[in-house]
Coordinates of C-alpha atoms in Angstrom, one line a residue:
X955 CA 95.3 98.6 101.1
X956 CA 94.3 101.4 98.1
X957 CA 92.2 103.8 100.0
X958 CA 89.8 102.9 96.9
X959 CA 89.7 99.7 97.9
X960 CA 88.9 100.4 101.3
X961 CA 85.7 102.4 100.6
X962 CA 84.7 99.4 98.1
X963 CA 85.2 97.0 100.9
X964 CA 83.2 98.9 103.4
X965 CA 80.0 99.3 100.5
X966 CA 80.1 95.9 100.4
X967 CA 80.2 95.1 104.4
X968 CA 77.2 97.7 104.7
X969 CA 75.0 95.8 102.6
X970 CA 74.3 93.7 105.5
X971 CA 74.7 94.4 109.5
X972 CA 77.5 93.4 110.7
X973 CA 78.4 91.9 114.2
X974 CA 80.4 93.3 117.1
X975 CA 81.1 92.3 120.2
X976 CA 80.1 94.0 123.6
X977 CA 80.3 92.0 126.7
X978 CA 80.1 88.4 125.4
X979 CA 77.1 89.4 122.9
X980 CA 77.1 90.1 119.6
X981 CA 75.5 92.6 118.3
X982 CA 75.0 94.0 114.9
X983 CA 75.8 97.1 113.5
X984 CA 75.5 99.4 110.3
X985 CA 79.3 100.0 108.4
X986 CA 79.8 103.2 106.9
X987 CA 79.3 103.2 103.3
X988 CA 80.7 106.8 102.5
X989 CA 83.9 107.3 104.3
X990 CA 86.7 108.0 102.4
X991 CA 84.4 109.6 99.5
X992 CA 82.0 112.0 101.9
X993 CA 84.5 112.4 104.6
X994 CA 88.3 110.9 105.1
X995 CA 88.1 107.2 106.5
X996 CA 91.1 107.1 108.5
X997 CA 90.2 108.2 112.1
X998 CA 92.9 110.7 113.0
X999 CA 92.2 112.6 109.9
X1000 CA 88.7 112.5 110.5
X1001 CA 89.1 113.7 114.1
X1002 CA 91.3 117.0 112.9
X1003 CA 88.7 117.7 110.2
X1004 CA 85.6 117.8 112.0
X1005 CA 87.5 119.5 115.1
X1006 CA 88.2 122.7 112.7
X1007 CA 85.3 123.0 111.6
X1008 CA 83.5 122.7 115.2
X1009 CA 86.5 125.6 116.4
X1010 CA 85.6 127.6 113.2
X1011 CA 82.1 127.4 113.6
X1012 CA 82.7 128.5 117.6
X1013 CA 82.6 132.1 116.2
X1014 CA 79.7 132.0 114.7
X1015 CA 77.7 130.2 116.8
X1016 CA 75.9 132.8 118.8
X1017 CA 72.4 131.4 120.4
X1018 CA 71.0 131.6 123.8
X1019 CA 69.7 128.7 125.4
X1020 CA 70.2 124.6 124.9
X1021 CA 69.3 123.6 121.5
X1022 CA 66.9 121.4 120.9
X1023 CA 66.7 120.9 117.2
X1024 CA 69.3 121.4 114.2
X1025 CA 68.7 121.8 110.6
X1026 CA 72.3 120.5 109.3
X1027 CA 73.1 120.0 105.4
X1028 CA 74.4 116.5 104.2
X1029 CA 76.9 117.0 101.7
X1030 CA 80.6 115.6 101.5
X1031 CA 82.2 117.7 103.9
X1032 CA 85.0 119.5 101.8
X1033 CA 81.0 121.2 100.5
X1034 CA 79.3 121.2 103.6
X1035 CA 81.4 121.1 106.3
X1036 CA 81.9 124.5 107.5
X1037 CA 78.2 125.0 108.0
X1038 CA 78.0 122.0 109.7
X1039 CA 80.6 122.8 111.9
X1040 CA 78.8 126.3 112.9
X1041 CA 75.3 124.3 113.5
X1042 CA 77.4 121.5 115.5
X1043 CA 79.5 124.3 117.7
X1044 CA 76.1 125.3 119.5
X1045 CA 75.9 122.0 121.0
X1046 CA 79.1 121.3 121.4
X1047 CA 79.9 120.0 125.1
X1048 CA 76.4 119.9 126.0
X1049 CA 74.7 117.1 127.2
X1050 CA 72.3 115.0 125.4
X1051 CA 71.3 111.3 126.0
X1052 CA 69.3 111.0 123.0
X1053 CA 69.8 112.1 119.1
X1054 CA 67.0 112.2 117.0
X1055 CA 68.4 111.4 113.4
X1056 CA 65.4 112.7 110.7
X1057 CA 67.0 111.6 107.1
X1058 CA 66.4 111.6 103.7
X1059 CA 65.7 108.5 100.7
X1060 CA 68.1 109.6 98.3
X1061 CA 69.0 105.7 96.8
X1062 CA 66.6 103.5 98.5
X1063 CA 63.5 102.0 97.2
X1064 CA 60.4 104.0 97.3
X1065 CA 58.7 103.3 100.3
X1066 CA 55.9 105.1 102.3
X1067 CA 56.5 106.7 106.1
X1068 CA 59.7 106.2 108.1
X1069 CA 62.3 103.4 108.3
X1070 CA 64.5 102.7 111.1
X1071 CA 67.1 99.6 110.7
X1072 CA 66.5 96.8 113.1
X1073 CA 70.6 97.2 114.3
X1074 CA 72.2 98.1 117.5
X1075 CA 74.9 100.4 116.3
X1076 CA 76.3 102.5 113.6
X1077 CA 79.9 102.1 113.4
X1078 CA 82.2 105.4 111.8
X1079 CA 85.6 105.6 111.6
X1080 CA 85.9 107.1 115.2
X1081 CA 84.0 103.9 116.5
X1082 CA 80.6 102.6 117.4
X1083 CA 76.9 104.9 118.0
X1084 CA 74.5 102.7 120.0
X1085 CA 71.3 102.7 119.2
X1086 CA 68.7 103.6 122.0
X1087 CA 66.4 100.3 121.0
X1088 CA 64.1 100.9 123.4
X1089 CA 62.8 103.9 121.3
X1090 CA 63.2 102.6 117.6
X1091 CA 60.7 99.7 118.7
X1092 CA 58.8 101.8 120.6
X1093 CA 58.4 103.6 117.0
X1094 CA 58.6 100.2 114.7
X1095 CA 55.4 99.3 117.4
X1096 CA 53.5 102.0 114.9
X1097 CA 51.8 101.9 111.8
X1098 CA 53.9 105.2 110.7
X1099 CA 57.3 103.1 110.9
X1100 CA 58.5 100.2 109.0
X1101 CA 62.0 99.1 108.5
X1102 CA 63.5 99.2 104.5
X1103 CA 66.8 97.8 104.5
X1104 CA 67.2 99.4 101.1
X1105 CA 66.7 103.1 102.7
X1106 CA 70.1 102.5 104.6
X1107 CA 72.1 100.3 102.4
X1108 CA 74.3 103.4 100.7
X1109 CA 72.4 106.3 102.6
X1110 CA 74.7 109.3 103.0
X1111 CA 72.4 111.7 104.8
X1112 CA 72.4 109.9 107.6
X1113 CA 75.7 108.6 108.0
X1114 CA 77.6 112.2 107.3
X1115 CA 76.1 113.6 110.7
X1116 CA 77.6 110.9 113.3
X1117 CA 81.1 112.2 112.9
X1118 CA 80.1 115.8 113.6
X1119 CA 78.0 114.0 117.2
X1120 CA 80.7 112.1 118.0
X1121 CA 83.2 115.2 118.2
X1122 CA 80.3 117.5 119.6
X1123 CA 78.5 115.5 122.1
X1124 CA 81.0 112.3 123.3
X1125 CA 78.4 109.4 124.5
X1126 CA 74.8 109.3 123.1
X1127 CA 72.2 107.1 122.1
X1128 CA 70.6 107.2 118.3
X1129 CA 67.2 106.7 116.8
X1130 CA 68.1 106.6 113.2
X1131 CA 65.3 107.2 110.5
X1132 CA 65.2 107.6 106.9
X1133 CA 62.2 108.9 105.9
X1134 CA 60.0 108.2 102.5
X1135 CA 57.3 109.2 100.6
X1136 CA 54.8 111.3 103.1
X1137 CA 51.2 112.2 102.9
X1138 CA 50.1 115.3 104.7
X1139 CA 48.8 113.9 107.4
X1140 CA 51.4 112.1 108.1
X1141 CA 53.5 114.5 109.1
X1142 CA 51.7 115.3 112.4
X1143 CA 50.8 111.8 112.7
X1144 CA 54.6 111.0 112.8
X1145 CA 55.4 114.2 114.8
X1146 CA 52.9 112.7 117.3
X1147 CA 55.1 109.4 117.7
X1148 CA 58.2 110.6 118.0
X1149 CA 57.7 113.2 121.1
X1150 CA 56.4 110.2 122.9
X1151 CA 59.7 109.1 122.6
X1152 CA 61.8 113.0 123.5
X1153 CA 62.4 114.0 126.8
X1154 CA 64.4 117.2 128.0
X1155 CA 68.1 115.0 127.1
X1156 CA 66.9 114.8 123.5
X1157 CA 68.7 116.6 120.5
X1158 CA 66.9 116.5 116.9
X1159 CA 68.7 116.7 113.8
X1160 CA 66.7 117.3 110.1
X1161 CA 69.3 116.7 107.4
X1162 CA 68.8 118.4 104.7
X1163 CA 70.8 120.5 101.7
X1164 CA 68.7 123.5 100.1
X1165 CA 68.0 124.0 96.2
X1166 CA 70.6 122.2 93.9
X1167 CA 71.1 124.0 90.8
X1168 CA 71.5 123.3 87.4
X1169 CA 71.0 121.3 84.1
X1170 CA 72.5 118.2 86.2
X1171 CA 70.1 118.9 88.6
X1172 CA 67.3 119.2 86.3
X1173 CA 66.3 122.5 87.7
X1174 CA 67.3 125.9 86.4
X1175 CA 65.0 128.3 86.4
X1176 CA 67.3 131.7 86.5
X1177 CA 69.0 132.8 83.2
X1178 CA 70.8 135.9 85.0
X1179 CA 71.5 136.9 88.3
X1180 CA 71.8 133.4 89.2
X1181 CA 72.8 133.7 92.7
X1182 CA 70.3 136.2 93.8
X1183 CA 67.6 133.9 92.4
X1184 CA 69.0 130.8 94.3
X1185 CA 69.4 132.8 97.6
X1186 CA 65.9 134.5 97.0
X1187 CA 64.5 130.8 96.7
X1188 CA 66.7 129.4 99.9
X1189 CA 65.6 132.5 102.1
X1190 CA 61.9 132.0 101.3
X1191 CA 61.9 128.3 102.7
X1192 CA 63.9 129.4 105.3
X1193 CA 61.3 132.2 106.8
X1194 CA 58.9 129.7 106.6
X1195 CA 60.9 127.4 108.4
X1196 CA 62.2 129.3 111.2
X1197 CA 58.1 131.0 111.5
X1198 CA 57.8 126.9 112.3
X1199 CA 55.3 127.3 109.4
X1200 CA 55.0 123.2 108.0
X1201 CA 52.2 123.4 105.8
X1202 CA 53.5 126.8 104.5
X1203 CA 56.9 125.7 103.7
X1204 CA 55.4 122.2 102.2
X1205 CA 53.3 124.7 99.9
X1206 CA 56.1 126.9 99.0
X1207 CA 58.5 123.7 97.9
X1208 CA 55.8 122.9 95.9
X1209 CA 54.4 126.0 94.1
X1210 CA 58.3 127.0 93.4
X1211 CA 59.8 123.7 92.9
X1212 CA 63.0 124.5 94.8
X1213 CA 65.3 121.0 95.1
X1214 CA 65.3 121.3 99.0
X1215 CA 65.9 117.5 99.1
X1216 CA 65.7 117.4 103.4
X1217 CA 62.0 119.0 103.0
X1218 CA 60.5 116.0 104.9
X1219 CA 62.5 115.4 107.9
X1220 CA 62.3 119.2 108.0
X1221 CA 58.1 119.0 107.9
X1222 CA 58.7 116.2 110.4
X1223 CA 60.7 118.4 112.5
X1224 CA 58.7 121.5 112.5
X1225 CA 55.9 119.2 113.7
X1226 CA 57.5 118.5 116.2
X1227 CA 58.7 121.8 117.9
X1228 CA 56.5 123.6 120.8
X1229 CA 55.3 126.9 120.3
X1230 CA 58.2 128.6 122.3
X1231 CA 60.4 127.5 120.0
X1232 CA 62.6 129.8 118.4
X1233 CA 65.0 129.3 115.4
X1234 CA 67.9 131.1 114.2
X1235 CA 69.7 130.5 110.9
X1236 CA 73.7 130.5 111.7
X1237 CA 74.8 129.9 108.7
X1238 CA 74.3 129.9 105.1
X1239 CA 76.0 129.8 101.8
X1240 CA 76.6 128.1 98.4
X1241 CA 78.5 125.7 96.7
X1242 CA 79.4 127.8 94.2
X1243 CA 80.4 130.9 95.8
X1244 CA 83.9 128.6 96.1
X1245 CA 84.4 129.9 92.6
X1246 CA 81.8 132.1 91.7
X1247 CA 80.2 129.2 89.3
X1248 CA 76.6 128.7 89.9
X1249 CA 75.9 126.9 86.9
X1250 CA 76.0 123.5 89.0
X1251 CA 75.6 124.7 92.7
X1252 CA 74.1 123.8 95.8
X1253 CA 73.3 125.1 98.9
X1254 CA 74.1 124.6 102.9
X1255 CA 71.8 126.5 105.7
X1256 CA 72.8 125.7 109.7
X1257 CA 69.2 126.7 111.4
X1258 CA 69.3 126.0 115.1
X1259 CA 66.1 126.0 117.4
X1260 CA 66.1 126.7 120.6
X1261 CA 62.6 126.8 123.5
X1262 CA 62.0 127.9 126.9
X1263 CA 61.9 125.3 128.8
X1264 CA 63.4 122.8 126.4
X1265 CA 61.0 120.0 124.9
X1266 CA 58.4 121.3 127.8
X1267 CA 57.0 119.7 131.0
X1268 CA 56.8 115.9 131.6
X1269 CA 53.2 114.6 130.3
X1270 CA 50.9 114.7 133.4
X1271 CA 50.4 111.6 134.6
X1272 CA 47.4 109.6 132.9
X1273 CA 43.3 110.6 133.9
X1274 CA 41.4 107.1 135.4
X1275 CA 39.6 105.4 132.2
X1276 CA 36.3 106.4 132.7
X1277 CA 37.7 110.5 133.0
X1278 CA 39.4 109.8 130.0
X1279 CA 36.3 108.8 128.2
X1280 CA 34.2 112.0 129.5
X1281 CA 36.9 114.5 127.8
X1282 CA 37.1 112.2 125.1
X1283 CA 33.3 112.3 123.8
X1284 CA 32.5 115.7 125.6
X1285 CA 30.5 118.3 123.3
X1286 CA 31.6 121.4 122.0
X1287 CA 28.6 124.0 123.5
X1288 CA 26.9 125.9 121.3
X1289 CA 29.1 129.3 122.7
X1290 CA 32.1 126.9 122.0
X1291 CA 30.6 126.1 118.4
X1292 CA 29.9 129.7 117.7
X1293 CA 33.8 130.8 118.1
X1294 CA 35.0 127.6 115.9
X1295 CA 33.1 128.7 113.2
X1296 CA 34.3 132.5 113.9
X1297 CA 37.6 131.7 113.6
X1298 CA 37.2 129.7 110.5
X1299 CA 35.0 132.4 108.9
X1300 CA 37.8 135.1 109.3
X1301 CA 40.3 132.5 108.5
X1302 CA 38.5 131.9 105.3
X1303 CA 38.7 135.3 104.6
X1304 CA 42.2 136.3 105.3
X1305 CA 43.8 133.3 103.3
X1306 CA 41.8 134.0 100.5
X1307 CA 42.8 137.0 100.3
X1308 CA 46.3 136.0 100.6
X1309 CA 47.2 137.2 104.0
X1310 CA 47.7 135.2 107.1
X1311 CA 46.0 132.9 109.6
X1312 CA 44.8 135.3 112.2
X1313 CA 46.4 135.4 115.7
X1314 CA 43.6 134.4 118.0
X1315 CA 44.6 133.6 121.8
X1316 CA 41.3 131.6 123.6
X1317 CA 41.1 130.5 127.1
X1318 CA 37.9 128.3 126.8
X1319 CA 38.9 124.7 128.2
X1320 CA 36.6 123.1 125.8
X1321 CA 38.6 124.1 122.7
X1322 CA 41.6 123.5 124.4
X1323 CA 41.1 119.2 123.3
X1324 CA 43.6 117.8 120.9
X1325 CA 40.7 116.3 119.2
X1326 CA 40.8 115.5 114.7
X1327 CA 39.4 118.2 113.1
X1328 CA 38.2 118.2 109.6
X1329 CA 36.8 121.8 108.1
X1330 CA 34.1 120.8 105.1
X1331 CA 33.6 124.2 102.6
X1332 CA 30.5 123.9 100.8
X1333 CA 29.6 126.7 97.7
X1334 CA 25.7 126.3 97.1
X1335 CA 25.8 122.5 98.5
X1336 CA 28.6 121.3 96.2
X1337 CA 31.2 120.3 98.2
X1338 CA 34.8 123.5 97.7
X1339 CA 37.4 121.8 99.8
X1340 CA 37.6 119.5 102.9
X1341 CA 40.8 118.6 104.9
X1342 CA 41.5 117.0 108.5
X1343 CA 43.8 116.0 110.4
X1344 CA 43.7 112.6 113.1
X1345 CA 46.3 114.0 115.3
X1346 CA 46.7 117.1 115.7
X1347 CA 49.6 118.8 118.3
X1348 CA 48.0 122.2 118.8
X1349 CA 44.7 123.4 120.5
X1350 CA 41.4 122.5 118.8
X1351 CA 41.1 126.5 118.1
X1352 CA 43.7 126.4 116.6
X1353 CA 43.5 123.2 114.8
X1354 CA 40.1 124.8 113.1
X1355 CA 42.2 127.3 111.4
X1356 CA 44.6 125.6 109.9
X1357 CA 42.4 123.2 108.5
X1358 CA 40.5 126.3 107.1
X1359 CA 43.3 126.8 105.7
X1360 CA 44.2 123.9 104.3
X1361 CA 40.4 123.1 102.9
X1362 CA 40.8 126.8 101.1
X1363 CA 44.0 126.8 99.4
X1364 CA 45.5 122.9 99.5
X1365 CA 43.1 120.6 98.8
X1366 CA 44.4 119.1 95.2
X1367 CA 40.5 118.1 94.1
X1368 CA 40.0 121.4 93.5
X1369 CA 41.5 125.2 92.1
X1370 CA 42.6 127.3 95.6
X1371 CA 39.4 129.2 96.6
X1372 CA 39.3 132.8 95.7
X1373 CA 37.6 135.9 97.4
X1374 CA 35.1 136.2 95.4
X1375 CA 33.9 132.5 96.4
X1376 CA 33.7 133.1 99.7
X1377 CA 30.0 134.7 100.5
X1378 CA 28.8 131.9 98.8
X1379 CA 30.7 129.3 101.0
X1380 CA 29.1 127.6 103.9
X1381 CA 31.6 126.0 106.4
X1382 CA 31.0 123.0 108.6
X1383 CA 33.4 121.6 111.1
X1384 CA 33.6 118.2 112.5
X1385 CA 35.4 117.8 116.1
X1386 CA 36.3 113.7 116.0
X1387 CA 36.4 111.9 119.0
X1388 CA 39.4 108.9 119.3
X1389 CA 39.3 106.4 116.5
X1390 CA 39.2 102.3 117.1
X1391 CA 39.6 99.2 115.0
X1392 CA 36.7 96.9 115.2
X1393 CA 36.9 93.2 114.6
X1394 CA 33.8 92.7 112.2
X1395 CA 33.8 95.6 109.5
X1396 CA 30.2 96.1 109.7
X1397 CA 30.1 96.3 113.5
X1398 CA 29.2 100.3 113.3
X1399 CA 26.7 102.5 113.1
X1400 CA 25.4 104.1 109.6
X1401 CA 25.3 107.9 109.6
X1402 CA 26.8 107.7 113.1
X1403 CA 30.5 106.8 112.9
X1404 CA 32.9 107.7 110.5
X1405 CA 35.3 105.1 108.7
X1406 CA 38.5 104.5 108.1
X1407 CA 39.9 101.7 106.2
X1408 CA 43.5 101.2 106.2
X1409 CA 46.0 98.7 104.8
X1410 CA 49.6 98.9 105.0
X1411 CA 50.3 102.8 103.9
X1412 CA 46.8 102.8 102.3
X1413 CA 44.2 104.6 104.2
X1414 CA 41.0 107.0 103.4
X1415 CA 38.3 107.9 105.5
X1416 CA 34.8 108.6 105.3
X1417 CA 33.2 111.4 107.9
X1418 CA 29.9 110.5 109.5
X1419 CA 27.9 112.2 107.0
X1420 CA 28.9 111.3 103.9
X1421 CA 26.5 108.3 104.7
X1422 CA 24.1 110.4 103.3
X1423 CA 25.6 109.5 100.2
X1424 CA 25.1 105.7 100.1
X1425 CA 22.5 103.2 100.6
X1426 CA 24.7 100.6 102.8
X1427 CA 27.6 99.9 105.1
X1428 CA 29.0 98.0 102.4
X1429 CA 28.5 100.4 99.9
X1430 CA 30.5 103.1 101.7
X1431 CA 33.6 100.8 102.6
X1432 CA 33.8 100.1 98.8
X1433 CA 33.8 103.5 97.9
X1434 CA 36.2 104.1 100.6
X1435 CA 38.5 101.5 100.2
X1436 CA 38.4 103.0 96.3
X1437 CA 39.0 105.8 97.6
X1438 CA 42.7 104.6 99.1
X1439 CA 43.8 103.0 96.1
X1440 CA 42.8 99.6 96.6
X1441 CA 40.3 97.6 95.4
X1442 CA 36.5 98.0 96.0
X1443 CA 36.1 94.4 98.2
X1444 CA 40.0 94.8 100.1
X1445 CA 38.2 95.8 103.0
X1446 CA 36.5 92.2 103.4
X1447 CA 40.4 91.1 103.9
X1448 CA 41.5 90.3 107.3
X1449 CA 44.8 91.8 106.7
X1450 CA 42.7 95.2 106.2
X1451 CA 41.9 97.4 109.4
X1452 CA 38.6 99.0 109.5
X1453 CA 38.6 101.7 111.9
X1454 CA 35.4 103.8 113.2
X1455 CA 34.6 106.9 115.5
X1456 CA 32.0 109.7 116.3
X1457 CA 32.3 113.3 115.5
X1458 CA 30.3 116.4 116.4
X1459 CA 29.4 117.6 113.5
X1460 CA 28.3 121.7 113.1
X1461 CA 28.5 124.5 110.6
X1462 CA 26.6 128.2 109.7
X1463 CA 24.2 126.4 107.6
X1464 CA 21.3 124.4 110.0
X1465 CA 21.5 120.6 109.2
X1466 CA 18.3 119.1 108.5
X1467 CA 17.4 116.3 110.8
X1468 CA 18.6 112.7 109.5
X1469 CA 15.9 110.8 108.0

């Protein structure tokens, strides 16, 4: 058969699972939908292909330690292969019982969150990748992950990296997600999930390609020095990157534009990292430095990450219930309360004025808590910015600045805040305590608990306070539900989740007692 027609055939077959045998079951798998075109379908050629470029890339692969996350392009591999090969040689012959696959939407339907196909294998021309189950429906348990068959019916992102595994690693299990649209809390919400599912055996792999240049591309912003311009753009997403800097790089993507099409798996992944991490970019260039064209280029980066101590100690083992409870609603003191709103003073400050978060390093175990935090900027009692975030991963200390930060500079409603703003700011923080559905919407208490109100990838919330500005429980949920997109009465629906909690609420200016 026409090797045309073989790549035709296997479209076709991956537009539905497929079954395969193991052991008297059958089980189903994904077909590859890109050999032949991406990378060469017939095994032995495969094999020789990837294994230069893994021998190649030897050379340049120079890190210390056991990776624990890759940055890897996606691109057919005559393109992107030989960065590939140079990100793939530093885990080559290690060992790893679990890969972490973090891909990109490029033909799919739009869809919201991540989507992990309900198979037990993806199949390549060198053979069969099972698919650790256990984990995808530990995820699919979630509100964050759904499962689009769309996402993976003639997905390349994915796909192009099993090859290079296959050849690197030998035996491994895979947790394959395609990732969608993603809202910014989502990104911690989602980073939050998936370490519940890595341990010290786990590798994690962003796919993504850098900017993608020219008039085909819809993006040319350089009319000389081309190439300096791309690799000026490239290298600035990249320092962010390997500073583990998410909301930065999500901020630079933006405000430049550049076609980094990977830049949500790589939010995802930089989520995910723990502060020891370390990254290291091995390699980097562009399409067309082949020929020295850049009129219609795009190009490859190989970052690799690496952390003392790998992925970090083994959770400690769970507190009783009612100990659990006592961290979970303890009070920030007032000495505690006083060093928040420090740090998101000078934070305000800094960011304004266009320099960095502060480094701050603080010891107290009451602002150690990974409790929500959302920072409220108020300029002579109109509200200037307000951004949270549910689930943090760092230090509540720590999570005051950056949603300083965030309140400041990112929150869309409003211009970014400049210096001479920020004496007339007052700043009020709210430490949440864990959220829970209730059963009857209107079983909570006004001016006490916050709201959220959530259906499907629709959600908004409503803090504690901003009871103040409504007469009712009804009246809020309206506004909130509004608020989400939906309509004003959606959360009367039982397939809507109401969800309520407390927060501690303090800032610079007293609060008047409630009335």
């Amino acid at each position: 058969m026409a090797r045309s027609n073989v790549v035709k055939v296997l479209a076709l077959l991956a537009l539905v699972p497929t079954a395969i045998s193991c052991g008297g079951e059958e089980l189903s798998a994904r077909e590859p939908v890109v050999a032949g075109a991406f990378y060469p379908a017939e095994a032995d050629v495969l094999t020789k292909q990837v294994d230069a470029f893994l021998a190649a890339g030897a050379a340049k692969a120079k890190v210390e330690g056991k990776p624990i996350a890759l940055v890897v392009p996606h691109a057919g591999y005559t393109y992107s292969g030989r960065c590939a090969g140079v990100a793939y040689a530093t885990v080559k012959g290690k060992a790893y019982k679990r890969v972490i696959v973090l891909a990109v939407n490029h033909r799919g339907m739009p869809f919201q969150g991540g989507s992990i196909l309900k198979v037990d294998a993806y199949r390549t021309p060198l053979g069969s990748v099972p698919v650790d189950r256990a984990a995808c429906d530990t995820l699919l348990g979630t509100e964050q992950f759904g499962t689009f068959p769309s996402a993976h019916r003639m997905e390349h992102s994915l796909e192009v990296q099993l090859p290079f595994l296959q050849r690197a690693l030998g035996s491994f299990q895979l947790v394959p997600i395609v990732l969608g649209g993603m809202a910014d809390d989502d990104y911690a919400a989602m980073a939050a999930l998936l370490r519940k599912v890595i341990d010290q055996d786990t590798l994690v792999v962003a796919s993504s390609d850098f900017t993608h240049y020219g008039r085909n591309f819809g993006f040319a912003p350089f009319e000389s020095k081309v190439r300096d311009g791309i690799e000026k753009l490239d290298k600035g997403a990249i320092d962010l990157i390997l500073q583990r800097d998410g909301p930065g790089f999500t901020k630079y993507v933006s405000k430049t534009g550049a076609t980094i099409c990977g830049r949500c798996p790589v939010r995802v992944l930089l989520g995910l990292l723990p502060e020891k991490a370390k990254g290291q970019l091995v390699n980097y260039y562009m399409s067309g430095d082949d020929n020295n064209d850049y009129r219609h280029s795009v190009s490859y980066a190989g970052i690799v990450f690496t952390a003392e101590g790998q992925w970090g100690e083994a959770p400690a083992a769970k507190e009783p219930p009612e100990k659990a409870a006592e961290a979970a609603d303890a009070n920030i003191s007032e000495a505690g309360q006083k060093k928040l709103l420090d740090i998101a003073r000078k934070t305000l400050v800094a960011v304004t004025d266009g320099k960095n978060v502060p480094e701050v390093k603080l010891d107290d175990a009451e602002l150690q808590g990974r409790n929500g935090v959302f920072v409220t900027l108020n300029k002579k009692g109109e509200l200037r910015g307000c951004i949270g975030n549910f689930r943090p991963l760092t230090p509540l200390y720590k999570t005051v600045a950056t949603q300083t930060r965030q309140s400041a500079l990112e929150d869309r409603r409003f211009p970014a805040v400049r210096p001479i703003e920020v004496n007339d700011i007052d700043i009020e923080i709210s430490v949440l305590m864990p959220e829970k559905p209730i059963k009857d919407p209107l079983a909570w208490e006004f001016g006490k608990h916050g709201i959220i109100v959530r259906r499907g990838w629709q959600q908004a919330t409503f803090l504690p306070q901003v009871a103040a500005h409504f007469k009712t429980k009804e009246e809020m949920l309206s506004a909130c539900c509004r608020k989400a997109g939906m309509l004003s009465n959606t959360w009367r629906d039982a397939q809507t989740t109401v969800l309520v909690y407390r927060a501690q609420v303090f800032g610079e200016k007293p609060k008047e007692k409630a009335q």
